[in-house]
Short mmCIF file of C-alpha atoms in Angstrom, two decimals:
data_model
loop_
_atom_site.label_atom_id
_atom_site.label_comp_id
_atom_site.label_asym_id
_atom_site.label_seq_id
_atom_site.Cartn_x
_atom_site.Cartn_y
_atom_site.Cartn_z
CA UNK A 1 0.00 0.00 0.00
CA UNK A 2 1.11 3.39 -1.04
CA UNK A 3 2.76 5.92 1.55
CA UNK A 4 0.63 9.22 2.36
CA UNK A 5 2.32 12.34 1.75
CA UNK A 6 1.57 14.91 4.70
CA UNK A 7 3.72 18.41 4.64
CA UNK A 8 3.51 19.84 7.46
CA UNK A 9 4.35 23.76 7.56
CA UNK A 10 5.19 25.63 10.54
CA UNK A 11 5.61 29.20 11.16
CA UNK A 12 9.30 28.35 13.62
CA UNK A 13 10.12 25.89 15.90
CA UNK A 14 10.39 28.26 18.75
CA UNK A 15 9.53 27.11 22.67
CA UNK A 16 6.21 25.69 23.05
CA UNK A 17 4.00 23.47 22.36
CA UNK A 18 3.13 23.57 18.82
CA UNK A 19 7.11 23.10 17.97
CA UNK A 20 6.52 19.87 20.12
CA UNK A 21 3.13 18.88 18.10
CA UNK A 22 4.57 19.25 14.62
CA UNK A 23 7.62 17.25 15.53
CA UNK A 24 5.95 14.63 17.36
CA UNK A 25 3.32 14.33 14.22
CA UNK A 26 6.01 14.24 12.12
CA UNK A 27 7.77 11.28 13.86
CA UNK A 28 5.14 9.54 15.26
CA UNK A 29 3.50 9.16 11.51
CA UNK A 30 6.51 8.48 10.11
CA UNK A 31 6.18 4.69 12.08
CA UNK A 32 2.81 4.29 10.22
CA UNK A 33 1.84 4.25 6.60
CA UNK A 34 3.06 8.14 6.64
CA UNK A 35 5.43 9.92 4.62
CA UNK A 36 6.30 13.32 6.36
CA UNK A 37 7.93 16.50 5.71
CA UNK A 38 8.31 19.31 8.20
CA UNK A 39 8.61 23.24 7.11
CA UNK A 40 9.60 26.02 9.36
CA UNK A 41 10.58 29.23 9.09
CA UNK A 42 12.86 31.19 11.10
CA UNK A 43 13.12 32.56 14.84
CA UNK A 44 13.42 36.04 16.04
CA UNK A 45 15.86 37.17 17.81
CA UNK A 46 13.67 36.90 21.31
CA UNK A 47 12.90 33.51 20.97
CA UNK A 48 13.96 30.46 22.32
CA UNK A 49 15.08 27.67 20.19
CA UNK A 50 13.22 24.29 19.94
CA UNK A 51 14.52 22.62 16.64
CA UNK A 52 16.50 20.00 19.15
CA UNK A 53 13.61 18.68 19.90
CA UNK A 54 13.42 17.72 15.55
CA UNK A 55 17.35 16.47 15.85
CA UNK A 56 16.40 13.98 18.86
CA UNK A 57 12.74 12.48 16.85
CA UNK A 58 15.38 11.93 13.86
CA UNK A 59 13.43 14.98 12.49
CA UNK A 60 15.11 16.70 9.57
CA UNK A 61 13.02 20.09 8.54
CA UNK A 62 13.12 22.05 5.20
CA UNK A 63 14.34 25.81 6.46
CA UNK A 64 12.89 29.00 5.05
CA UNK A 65 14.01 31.40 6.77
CA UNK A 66 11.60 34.19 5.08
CA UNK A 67 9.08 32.28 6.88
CA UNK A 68 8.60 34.50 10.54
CA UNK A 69 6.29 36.01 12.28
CA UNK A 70 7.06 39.51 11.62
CA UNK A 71 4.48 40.96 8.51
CA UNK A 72 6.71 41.01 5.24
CA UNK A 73 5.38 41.45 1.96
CA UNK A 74 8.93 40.41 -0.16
CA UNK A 75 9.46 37.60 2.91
CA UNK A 76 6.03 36.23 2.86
CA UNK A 77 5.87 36.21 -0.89
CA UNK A 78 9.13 34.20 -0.88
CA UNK A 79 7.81 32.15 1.43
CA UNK A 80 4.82 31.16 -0.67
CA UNK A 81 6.94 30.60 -3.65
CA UNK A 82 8.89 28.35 -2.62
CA UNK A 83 6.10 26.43 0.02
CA UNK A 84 4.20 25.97 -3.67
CA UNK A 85 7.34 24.86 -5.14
CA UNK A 86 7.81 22.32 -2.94
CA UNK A 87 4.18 21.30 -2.93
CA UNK A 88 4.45 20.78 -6.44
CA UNK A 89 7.50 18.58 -6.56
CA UNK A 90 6.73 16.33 -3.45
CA UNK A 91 2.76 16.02 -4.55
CA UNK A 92 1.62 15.47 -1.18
CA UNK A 93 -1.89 13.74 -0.23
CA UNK A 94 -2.25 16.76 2.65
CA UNK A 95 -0.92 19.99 3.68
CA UNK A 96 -1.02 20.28 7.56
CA UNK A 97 -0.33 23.91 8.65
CA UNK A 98 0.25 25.28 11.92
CA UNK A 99 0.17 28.91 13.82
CA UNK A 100 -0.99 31.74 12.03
CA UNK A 101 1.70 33.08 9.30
CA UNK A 102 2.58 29.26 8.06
CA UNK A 103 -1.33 29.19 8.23
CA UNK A 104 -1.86 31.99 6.03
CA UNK A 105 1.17 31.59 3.16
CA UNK A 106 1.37 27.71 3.58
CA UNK A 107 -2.64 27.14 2.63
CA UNK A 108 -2.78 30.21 0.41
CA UNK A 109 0.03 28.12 -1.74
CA UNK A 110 -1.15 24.69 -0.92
CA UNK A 111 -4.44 26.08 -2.76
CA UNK A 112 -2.51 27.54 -5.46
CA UNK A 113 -0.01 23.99 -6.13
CA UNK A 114 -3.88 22.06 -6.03
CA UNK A 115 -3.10 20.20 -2.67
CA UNK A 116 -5.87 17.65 -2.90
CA UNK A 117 -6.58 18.41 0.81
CA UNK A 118 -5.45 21.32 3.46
CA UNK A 119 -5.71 21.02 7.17
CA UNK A 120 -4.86 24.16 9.95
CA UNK A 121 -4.10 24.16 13.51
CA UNK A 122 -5.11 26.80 15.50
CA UNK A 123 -2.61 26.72 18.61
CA UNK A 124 -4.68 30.17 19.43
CA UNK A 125 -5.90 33.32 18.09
CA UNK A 126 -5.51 36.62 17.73
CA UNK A 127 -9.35 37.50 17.23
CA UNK A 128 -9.22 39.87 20.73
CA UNK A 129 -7.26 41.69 23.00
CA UNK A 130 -3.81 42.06 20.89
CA UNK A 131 -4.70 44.21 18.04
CA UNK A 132 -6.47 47.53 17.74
CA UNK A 133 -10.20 46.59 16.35
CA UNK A 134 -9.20 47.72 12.37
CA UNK A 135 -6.17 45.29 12.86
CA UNK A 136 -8.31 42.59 14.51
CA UNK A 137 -11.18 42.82 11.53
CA UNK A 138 -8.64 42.52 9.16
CA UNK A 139 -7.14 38.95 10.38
CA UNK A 140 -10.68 37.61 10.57
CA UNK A 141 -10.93 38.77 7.07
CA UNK A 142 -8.39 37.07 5.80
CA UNK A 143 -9.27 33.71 8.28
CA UNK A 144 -12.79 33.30 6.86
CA UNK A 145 -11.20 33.26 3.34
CA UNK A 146 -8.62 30.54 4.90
CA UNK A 147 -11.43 28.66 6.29
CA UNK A 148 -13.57 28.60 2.99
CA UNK A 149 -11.02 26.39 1.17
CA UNK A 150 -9.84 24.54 4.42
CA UNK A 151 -11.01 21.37 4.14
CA UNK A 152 -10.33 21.17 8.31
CA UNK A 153 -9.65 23.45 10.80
CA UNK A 154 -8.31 21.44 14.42
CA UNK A 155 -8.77 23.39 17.64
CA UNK A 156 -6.93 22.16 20.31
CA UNK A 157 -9.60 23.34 22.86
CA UNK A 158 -13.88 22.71 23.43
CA UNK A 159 -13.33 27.04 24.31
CA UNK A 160 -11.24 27.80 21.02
CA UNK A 161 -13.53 25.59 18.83
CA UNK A 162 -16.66 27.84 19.82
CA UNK A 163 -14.48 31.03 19.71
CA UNK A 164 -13.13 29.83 16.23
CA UNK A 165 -16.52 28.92 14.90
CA UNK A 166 -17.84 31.94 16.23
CA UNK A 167 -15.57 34.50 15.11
CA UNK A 168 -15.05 32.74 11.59
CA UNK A 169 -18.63 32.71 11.19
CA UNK A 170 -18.36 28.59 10.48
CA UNK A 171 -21.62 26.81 10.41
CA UNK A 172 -20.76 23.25 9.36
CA UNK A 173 -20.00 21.41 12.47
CA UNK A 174 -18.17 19.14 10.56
CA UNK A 175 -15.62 21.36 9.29
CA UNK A 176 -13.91 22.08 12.85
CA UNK A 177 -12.17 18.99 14.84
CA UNK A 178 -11.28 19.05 18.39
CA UNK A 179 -8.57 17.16 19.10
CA UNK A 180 -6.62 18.26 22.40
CA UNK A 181 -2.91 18.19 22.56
CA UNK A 182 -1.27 14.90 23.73
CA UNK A 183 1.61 15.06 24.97
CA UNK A 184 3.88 12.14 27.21
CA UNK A 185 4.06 13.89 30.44
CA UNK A 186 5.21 10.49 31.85
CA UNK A 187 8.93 12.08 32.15
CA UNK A 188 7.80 14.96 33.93
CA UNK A 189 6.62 12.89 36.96
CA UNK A 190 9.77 11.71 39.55
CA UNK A 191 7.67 10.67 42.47
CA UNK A 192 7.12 7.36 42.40
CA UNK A 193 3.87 7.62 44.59
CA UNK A 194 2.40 10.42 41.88
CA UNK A 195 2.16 7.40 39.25
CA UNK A 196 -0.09 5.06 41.73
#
């Protein structure tokens, strides 16, 4: 039986949790009937690097570095040409994007290359409390265009699903998935009397 293709796109592997996700999708699948490839872009100069945690799941991501959080029009069109290049060459069966930039560029070309289907992460939002109300309206804008060629949109929360259905304006249940982190926090616990 055939391999399927998932590239996965994420905006950096920077400290937290949906570094961890990505790379633990990435190798995880990779023991099924899963072919993976991992994107990221680059850190800023605040952030704390988390790409080890690629090196020790035998990891190995594509770097663009025009991918970052910062808004760039000559970086983020970069970034989409060569997130559709690669999309065309590899051919894969999904594109799996995570956080908000790789969400943006990486479906925007996945559409573009004729992905045959496109899945997003939300590891949070944006809709409230960071951006004056123009800036706000203007990222849910551009999400409900996202979301009408998405063909699934994961929340990792029951509160971010209604907040994400809400302010997208998303009335097929079945296009939003809850599916809550999972992480091993096994090697996290040293008392032995904390496991009983």
């Amino acid at each position: 039986m055939a391999k399927i293709k998932v590239l996965r796109i994420i905006t950096r592997l920077n400290i937290g949790g949906p570094a961890r996700q990505a790379v633990l999708l990435n190798s995880e699948l990779a023991k099924e009937n899963f072919d993976c490839v991992l994107i990221t872009g680059s850190l800023s100069e605040a952030e704390g690097d988390m790409s080890y945690i690629a090196a020790e799941s035998s990891v190995k991501p594509v770097m663009i570095p025009a991918i970052g959080r910062e808004l760039s029009i000559w970086n983020d069109l970069v970034s989409f040409c060569r997130i559709y290049s690669i999309i065309k060459k590899e051919k894969p069966h999904i594109v799996h994007t995570h956080m908000a930039k790789a969400g943006t560029v990486g479906r925007i070309a996945a559409k573009a290359a004729g992905a045959p289907v496109i899945i997003h992460t939300f590891h949070g939002h944006v809709f409230h409390s960071y951006f004056s109300e123009q800036k706000t309206r203007f990222f849910i804008g551009i999400e409900k265009i996202l979301a009408r060629f998405t063909d699934k949109i994961i929340t990792v929360s029951e509160r971010q699903k209604k907040e994400i259905k809400d302010y997208l304006s998303i009335s097929d249940d079945g296009k939003i998935a809850l599916i809550p982190l999972g992480f091993d926090l096994d090697k996290f616990i040293t008392d032995k009397d904390c496991t009983a």
